[in-house]
PDB file of C-alpha atoms and ligand atoms in Angstrom:
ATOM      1  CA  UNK A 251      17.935  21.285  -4.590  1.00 87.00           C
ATOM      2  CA  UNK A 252      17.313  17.790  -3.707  1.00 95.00           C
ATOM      3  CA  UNK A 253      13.778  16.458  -4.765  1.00 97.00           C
ATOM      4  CA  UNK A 254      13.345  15.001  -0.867  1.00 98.00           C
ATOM      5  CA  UNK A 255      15.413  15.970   2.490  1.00 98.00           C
ATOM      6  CA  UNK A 256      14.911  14.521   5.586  1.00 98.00           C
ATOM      7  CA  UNK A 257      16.682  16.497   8.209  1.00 98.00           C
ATOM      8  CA  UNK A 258      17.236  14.230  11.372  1.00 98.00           C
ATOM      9  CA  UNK A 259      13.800  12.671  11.262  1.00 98.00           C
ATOM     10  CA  UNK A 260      12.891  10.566  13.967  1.00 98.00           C
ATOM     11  CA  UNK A 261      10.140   8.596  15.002  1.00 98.00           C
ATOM     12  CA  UNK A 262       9.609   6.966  19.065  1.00 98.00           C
ATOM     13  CA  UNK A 263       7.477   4.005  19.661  1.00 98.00           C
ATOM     14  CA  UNK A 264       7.072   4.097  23.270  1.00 97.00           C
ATOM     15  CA  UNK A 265      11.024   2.937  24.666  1.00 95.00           C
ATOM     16  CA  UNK A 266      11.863   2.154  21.277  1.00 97.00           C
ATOM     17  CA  UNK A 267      13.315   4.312  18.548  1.00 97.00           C
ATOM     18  CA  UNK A 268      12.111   3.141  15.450  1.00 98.00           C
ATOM     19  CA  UNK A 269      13.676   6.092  13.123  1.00 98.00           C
ATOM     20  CA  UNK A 270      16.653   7.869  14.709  1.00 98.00           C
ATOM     21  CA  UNK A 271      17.731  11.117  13.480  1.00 98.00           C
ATOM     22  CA  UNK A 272      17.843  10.720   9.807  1.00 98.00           C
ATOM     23  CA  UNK A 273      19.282  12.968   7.160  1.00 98.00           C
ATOM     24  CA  UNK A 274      18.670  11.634   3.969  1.00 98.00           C
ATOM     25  CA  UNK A 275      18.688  13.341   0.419  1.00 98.00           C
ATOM     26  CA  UNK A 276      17.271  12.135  -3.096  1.00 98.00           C
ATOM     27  CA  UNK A 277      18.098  13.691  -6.246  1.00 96.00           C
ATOM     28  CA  UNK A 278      15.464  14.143  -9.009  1.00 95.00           C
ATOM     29  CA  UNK A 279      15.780  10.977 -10.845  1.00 94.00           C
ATOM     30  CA  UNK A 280      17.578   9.455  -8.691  1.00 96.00           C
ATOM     31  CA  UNK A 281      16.771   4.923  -7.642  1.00 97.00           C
ATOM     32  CA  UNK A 282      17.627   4.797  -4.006  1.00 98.00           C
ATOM     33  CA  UNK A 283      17.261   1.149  -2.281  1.00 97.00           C
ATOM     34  CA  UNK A 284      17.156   0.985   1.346  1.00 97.00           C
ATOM     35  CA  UNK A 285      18.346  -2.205   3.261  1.00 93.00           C
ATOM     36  CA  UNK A 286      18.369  -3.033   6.582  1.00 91.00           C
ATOM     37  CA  UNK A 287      17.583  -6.052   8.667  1.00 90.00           C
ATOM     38  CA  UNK A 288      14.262  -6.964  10.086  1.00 92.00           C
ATOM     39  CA  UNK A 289      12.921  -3.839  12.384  1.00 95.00           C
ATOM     40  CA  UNK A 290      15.602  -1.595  11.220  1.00 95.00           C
ATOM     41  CA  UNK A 291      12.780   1.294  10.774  1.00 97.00           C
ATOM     42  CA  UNK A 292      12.373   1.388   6.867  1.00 97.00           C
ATOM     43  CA  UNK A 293       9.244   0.554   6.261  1.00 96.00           C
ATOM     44  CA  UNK A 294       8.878   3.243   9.479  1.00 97.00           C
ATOM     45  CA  UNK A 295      10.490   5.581   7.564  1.00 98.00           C
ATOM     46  CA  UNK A 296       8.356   5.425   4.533  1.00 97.00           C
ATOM     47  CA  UNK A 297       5.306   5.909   6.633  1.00 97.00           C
ATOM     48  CA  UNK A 298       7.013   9.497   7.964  1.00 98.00           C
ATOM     49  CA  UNK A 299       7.673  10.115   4.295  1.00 98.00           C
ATOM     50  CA  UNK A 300       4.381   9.634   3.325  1.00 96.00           C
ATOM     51  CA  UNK A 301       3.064  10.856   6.692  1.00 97.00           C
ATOM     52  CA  UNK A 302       1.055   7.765   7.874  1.00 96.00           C
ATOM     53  CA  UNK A 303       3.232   7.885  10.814  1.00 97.00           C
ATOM     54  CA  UNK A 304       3.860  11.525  12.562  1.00 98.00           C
ATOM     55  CA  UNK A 305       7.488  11.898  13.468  1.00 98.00           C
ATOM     56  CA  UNK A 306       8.714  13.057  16.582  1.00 98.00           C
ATOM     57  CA  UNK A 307      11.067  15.201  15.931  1.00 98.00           C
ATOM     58  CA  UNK A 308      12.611  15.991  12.300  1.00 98.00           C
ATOM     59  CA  UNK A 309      11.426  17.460   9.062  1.00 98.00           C
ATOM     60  CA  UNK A 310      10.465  16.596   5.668  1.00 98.00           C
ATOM     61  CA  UNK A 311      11.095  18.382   2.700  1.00 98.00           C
ATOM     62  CA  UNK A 312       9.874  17.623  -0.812  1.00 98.00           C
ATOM     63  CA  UNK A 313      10.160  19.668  -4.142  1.00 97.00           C
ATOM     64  CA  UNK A 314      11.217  22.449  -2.017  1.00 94.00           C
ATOM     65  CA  UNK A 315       8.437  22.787   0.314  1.00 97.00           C
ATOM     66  CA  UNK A 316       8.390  21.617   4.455  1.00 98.00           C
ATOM     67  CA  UNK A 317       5.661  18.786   4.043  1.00 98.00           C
ATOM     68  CA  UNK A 318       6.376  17.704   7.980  1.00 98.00           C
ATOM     69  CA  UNK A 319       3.081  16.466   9.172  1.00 95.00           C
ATOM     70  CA  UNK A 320       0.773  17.379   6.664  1.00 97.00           C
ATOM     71  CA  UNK A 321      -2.158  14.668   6.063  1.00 95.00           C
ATOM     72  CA  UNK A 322      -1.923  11.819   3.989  1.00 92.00           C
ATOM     73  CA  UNK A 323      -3.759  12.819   0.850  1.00 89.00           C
ATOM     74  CA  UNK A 324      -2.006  15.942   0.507  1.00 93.00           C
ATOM     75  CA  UNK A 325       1.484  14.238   0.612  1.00 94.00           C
ATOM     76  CA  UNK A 326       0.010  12.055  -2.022  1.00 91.00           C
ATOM     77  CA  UNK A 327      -1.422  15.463  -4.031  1.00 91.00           C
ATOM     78  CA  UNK A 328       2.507  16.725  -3.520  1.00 95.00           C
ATOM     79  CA  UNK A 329       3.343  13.919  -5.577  1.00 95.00           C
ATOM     80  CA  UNK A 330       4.471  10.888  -3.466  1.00 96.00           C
ATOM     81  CA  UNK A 331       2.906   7.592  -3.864  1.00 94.00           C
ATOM     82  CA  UNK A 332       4.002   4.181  -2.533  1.00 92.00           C
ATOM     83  CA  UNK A 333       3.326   0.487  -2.157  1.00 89.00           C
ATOM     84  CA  UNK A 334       3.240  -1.106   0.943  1.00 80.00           C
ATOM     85  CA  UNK A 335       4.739  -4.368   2.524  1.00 73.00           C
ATOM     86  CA  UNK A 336       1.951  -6.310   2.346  1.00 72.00           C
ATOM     87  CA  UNK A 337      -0.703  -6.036  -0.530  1.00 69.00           C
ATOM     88  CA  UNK A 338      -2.830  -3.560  -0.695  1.00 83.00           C
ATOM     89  CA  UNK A 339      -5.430  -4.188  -3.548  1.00 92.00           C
ATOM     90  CA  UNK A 340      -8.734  -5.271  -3.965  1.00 94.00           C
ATOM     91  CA  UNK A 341      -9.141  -8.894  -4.956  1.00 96.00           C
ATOM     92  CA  UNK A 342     -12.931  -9.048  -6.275  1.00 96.00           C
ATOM     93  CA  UNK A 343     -12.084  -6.173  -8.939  1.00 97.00           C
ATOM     94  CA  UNK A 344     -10.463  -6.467 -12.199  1.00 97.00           C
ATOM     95  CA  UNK A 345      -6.266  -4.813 -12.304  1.00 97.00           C
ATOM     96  CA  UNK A 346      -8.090  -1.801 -14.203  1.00 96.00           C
ATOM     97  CA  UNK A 347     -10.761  -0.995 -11.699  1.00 95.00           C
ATOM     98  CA  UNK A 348      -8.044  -1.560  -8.990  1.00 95.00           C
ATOM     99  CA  UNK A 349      -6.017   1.083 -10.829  1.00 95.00           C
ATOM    100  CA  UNK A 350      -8.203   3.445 -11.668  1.00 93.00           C
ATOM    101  CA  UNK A 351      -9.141   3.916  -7.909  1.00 90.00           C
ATOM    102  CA  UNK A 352      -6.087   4.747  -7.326  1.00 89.00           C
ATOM    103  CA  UNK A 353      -5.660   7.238 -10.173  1.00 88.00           C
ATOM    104  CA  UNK A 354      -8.979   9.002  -9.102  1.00 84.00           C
ATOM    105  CA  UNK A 355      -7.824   9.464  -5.257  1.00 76.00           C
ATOM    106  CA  UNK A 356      -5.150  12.071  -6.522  1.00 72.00           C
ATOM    107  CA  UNK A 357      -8.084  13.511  -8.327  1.00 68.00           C
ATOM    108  CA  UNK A 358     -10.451  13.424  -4.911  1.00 64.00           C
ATOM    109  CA  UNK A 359     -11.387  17.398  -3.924  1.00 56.00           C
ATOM    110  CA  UNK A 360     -10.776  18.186  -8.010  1.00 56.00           C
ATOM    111  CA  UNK A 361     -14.203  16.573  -8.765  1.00 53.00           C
ATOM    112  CA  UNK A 362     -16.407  19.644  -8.622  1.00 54.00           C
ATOM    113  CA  UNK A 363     -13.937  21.440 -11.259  1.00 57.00           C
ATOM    114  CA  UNK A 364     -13.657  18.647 -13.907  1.00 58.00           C
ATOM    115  CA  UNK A 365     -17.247  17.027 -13.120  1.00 64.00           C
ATOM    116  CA  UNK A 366     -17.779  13.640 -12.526  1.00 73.00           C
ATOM    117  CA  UNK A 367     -17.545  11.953 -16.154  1.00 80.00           C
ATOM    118  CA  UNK A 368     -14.494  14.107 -17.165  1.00 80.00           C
ATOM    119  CA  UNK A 369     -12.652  12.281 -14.088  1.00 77.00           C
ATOM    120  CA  UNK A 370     -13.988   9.094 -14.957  1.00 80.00           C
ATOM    121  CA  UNK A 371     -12.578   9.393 -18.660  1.00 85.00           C
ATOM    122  CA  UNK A 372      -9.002  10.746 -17.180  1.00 86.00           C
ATOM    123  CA  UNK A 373      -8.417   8.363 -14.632  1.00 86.00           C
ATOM    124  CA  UNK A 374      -9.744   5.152 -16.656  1.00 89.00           C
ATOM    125  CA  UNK A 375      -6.887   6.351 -19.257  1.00 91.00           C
ATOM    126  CA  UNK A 376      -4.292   7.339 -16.224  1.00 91.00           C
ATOM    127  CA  UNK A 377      -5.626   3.523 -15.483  1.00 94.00           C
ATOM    128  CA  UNK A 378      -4.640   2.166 -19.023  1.00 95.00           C
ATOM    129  CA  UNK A 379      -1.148   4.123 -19.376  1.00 94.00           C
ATOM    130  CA  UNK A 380       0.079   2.834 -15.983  1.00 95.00           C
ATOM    131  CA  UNK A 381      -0.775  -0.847 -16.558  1.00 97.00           C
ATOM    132  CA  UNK A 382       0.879  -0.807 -19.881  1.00 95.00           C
ATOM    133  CA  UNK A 383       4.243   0.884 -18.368  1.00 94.00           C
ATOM    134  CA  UNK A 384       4.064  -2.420 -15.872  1.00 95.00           C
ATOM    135  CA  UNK A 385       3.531  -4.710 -19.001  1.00 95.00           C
ATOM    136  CA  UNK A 386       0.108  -5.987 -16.870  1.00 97.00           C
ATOM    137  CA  UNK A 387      -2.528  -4.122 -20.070  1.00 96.00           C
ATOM    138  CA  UNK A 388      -2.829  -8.149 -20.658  1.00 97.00           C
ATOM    139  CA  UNK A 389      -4.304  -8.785 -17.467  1.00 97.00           C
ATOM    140  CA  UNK A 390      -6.521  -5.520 -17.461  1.00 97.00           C
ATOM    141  CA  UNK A 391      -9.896  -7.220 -17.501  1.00 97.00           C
ATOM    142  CA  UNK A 392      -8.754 -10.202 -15.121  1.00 98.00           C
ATOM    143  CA  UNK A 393      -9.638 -10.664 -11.205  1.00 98.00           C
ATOM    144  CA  UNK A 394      -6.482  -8.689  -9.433  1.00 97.00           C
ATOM    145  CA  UNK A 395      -6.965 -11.802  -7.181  1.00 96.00           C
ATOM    146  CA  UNK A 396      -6.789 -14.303  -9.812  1.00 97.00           C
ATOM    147  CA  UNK A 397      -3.008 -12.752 -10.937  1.00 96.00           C
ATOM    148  CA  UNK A 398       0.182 -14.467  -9.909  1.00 94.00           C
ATOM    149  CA  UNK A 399       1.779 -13.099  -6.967  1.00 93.00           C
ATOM    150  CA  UNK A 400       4.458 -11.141  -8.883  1.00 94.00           C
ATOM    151  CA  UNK A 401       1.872  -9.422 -11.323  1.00 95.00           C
ATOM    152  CA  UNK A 402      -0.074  -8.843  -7.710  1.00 95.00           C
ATOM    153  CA  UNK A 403       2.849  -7.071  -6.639  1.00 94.00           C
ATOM    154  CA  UNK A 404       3.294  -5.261 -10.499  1.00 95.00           C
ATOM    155  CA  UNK A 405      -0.125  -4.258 -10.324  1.00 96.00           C
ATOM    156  CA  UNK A 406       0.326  -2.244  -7.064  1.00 95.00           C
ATOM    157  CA  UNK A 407       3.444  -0.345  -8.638  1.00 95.00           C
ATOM    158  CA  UNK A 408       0.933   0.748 -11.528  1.00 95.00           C
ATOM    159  CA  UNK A 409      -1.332   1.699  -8.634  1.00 94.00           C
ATOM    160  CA  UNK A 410       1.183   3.978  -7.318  1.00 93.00           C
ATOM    161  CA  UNK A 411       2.221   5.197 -11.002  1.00 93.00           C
ATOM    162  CA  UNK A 412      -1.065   5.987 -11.577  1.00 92.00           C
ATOM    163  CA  UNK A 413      -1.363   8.674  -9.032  1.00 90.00           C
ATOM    164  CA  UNK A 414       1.570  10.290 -11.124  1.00 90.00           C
ATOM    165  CA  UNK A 415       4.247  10.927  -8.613  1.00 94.00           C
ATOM    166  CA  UNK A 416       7.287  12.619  -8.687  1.00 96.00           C
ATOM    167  CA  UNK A 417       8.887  10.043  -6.461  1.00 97.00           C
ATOM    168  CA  UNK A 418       7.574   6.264  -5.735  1.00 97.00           C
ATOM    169  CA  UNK A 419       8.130   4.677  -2.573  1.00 97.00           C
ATOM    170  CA  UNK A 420       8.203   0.488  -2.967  1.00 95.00           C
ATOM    171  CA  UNK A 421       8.198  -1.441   0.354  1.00 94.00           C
ATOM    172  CA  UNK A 422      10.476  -5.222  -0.465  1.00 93.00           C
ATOM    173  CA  UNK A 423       8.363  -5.210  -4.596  1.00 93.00           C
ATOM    174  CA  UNK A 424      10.249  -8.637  -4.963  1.00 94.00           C
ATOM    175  CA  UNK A 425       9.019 -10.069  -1.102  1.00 91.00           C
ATOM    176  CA  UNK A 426       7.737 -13.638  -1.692  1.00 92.00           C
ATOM    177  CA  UNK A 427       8.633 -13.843  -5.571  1.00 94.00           C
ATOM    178  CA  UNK A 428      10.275 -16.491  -6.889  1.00 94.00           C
ATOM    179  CA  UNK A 429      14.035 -16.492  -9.325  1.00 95.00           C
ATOM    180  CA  UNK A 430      11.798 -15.823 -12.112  1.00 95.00           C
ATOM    181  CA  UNK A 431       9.141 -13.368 -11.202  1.00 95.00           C
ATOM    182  CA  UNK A 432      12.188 -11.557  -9.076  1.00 96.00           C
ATOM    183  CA  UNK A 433      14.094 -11.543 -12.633  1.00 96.00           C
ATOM    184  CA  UNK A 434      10.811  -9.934 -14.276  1.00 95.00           C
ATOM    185  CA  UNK A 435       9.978  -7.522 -11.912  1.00 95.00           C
ATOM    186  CA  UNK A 436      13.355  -5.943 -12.140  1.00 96.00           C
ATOM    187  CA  UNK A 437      13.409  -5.883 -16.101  1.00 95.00           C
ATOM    188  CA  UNK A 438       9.533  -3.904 -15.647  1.00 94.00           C
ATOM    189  CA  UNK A 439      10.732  -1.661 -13.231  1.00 95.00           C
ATOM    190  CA  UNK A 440      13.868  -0.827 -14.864  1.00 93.00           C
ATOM    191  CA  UNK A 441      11.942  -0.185 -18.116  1.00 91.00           C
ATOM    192  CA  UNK A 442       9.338   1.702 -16.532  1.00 91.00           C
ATOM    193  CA  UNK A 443      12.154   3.848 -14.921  1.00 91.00           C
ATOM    194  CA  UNK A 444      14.324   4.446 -17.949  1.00 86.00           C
ATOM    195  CA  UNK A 445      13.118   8.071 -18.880  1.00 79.00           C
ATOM    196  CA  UNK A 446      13.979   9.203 -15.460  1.00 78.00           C
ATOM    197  CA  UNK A 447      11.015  11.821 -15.075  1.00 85.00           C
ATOM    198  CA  UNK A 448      10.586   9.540 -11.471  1.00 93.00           C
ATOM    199  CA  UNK A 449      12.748   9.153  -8.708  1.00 96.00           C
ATOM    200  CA  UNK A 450      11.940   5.657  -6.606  1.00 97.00           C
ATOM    201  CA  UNK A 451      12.997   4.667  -3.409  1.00 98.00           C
ATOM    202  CA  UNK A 452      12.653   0.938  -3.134  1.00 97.00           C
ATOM    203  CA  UNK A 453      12.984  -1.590   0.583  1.00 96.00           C
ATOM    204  CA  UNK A 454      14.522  -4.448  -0.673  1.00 94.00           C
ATOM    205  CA  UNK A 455      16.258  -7.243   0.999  1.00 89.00           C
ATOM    206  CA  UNK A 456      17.774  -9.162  -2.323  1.00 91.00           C
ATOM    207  CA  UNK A 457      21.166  -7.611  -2.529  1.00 90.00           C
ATOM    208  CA  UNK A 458      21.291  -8.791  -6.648  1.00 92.00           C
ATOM    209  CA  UNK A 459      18.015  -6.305  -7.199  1.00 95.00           C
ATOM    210  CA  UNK A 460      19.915  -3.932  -5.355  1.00 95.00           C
ATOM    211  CA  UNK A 461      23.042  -3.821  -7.319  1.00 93.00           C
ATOM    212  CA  UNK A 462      20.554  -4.242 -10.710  1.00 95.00           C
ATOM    213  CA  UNK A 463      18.507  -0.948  -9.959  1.00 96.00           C
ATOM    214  CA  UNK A 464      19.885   1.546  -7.489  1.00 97.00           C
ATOM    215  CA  UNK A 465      22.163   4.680  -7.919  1.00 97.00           C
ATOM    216  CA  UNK A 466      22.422   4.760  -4.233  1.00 97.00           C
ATOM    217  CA  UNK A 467      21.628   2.534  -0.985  1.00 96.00           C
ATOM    218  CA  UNK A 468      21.343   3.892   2.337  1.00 96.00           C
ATOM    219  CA  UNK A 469      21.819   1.015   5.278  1.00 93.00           C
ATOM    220  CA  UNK A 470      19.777   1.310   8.192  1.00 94.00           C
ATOM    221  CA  UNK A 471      20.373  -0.208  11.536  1.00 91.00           C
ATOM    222  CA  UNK A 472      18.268   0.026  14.646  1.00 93.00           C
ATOM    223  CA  UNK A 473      16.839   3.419  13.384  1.00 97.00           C
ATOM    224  CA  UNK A 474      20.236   4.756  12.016  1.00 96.00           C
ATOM    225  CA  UNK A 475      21.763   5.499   8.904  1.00 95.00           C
ATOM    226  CA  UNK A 476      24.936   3.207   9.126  1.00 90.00           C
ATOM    227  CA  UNK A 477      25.965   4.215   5.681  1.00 91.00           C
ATOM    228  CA  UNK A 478      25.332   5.464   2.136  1.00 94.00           C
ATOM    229  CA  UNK A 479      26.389   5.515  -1.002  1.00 95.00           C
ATOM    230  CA  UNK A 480      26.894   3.839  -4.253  1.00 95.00           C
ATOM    231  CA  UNK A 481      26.051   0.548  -3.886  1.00 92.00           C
ATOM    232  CA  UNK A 482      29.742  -0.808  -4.660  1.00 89.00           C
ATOM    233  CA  UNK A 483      30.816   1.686  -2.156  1.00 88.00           C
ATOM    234  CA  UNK A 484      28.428  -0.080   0.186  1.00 86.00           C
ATOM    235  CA  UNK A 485      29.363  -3.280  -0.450  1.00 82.00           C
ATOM    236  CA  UNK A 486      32.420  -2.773   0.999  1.00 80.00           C
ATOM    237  CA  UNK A 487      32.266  -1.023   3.911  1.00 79.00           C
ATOM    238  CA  UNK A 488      33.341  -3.397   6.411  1.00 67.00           C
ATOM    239  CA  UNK A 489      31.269  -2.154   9.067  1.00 69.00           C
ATOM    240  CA  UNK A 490      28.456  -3.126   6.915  1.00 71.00           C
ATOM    241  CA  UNK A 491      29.600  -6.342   6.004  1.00 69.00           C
ATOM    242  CA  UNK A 492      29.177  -6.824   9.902  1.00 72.00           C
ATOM    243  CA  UNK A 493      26.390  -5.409  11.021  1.00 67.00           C
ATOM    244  CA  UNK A 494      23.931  -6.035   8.393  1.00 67.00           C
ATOM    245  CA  UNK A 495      25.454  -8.180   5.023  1.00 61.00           C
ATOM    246  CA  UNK A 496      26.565 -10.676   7.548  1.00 60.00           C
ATOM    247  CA  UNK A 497      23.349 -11.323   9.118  1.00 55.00           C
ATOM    248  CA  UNK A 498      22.500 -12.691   6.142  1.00 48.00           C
ATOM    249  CA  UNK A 499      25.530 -14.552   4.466  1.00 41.00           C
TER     250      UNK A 499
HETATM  251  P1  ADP B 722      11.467  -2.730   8.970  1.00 68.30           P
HETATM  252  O1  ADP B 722      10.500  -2.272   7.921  1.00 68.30           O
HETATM  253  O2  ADP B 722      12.854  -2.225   8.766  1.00 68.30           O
HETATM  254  O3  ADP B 722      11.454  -4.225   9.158  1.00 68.30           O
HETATM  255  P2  ADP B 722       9.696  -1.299  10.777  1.00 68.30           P
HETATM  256  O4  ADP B 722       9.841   0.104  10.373  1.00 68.30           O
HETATM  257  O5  ADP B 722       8.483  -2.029  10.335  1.00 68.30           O
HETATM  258  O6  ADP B 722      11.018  -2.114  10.377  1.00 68.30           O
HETATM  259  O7  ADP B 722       9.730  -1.376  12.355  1.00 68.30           O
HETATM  260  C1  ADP B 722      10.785  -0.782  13.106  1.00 68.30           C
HETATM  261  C2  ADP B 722      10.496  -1.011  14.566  1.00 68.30           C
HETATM  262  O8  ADP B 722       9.399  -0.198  14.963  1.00 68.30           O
HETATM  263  C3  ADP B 722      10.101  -2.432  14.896  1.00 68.30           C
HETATM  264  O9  ADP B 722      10.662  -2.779  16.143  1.00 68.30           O
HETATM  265  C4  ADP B 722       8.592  -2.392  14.968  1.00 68.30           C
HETATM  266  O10 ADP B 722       8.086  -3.352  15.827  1.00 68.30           O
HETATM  267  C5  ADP B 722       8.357  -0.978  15.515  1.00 68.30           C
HETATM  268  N1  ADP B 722       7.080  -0.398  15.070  1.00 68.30           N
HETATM  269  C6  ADP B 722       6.733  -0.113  13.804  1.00 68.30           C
HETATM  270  N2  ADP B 722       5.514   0.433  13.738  1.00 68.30           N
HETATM  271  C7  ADP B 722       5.070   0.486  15.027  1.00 68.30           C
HETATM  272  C8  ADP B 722       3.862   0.968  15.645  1.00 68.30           C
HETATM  273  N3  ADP B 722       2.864   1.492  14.915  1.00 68.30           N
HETATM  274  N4  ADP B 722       3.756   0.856  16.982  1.00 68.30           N
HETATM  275  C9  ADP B 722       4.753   0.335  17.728  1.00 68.30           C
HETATM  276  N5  ADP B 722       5.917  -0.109  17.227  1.00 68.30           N
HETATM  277  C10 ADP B 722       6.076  -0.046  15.879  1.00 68.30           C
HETATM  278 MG1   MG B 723       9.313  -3.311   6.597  1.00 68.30          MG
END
């Protein structure tokens, strides 16, 4: 059984069709990029996935289960977690505090069972592990404002990690990073993804971090899957080379 199935998931935005009838599967383990031009519905699609965004017609499935719909914090509590496009931390606290809020919302509605200090301990450690698999434990203490834009970026991964999901949803983790920081990032996530007890499913526009980390890329095109495969496979699809690769050449 595939970890997630999406089974012609679709999302409307008034006239438009964002998300169009999807089917889409992801293996346990498995590093899935998806690429797509501008308003192609990805970062769409990861809000149906994680149910931010209701669809309008289609289902979910995850670790065997129809998740279609359900509220946020129990998709998260299923075991999906996920960065978004733009940052989402808080500045004025330290990387640790930033990650340890995160680690206690998978814990929210658990509190009365473990009592308040046992969570504390748990998620400051949850906290500690996940910075250290992002090579940030450094930069624990510091300002998550004060951190370069790539360890900004990091530091929301080990956000996500911390909720300990089976699968991890990054929206573009290299947007707005330079050679070097792109270079890095990869290397970290790669690490932190060696073992395989995660699967990921990352939005990324630079083809060279696409061909470094995924088993599989799925193009998307005005809503659509245009095609999917491995990413060699991809690459040479002329239809893709049209439509989307030479948008950007
Ligand atoms: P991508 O992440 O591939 O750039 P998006 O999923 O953000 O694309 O957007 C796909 C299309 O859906 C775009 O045309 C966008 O304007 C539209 N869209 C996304 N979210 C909303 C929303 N909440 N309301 C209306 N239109 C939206
Ligand atoms: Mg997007």
């Amino acid at each position: 059984m595939p970890l997630l199935e999406l089974d012609g998931l679709s999302r409307r935005f008034g006239a438009l069709l964002a998300v169009d009838t999807v089917d889409l599967r992801v293996e346990t383990g498995e590093i899935r990029a998806i690429i797509g031009p501008n308003g192609a519905g990805k970062s769409t699609l990861f809000n149906l996935i994680t149910s931010v965004v209701k669809p309008t017609a289609g289902r979910v499935r995850f670790a065997n289960e129809d998740i279609t719909g359900l509220p946020v914090q129990e998709v998260a509590q299923k075991g999906i977690a996920r960065t978004f496009q733009l940052c989402h931390l808080f500045p004025a606290l330290s990387a640790r505090e930033n990650v340890r809020i995160a680690a206690q919302a998978r814990d929210q509605g658990r509190w009365r069972f473990f009592g308040g200090d046992a969570v504390l301990r748990r998620s400051a450690e949850q906290a500690d592990a996940a910075l250290q698999r992002l090579g940030l434990e450094r930069h624990a203490d510091a300002l998550a404002g004060t951190l370069g834009h790539g360890d900004q970026r990091l530091l929301e991964v080990a956000m996500a990690l911390a909720q300990r999901p089976r699968l991890l949803l990054l929206d573009e983790p290299t947007q707005g990073l330079s050679v070097k920081e792109t270079d890095h990032t990869v290397d970290i996530l790669k690490s932190m993804l060696a073992d395989r007890d995660l699967s990921m499913i990352l939005v990324e526009h630079d083809m060279e971090v696409v061909f470094r980390l995924a088993d599989f890329v799925t193009v998307l095109h005005r809503g659509r899957v245009l095609a999917d495969g491995p990413p060699a496979v991809v690459k040479e699809s002329a239809q893709v080379r049209s439509a989307y690769l030479g948008e950007f050449a």
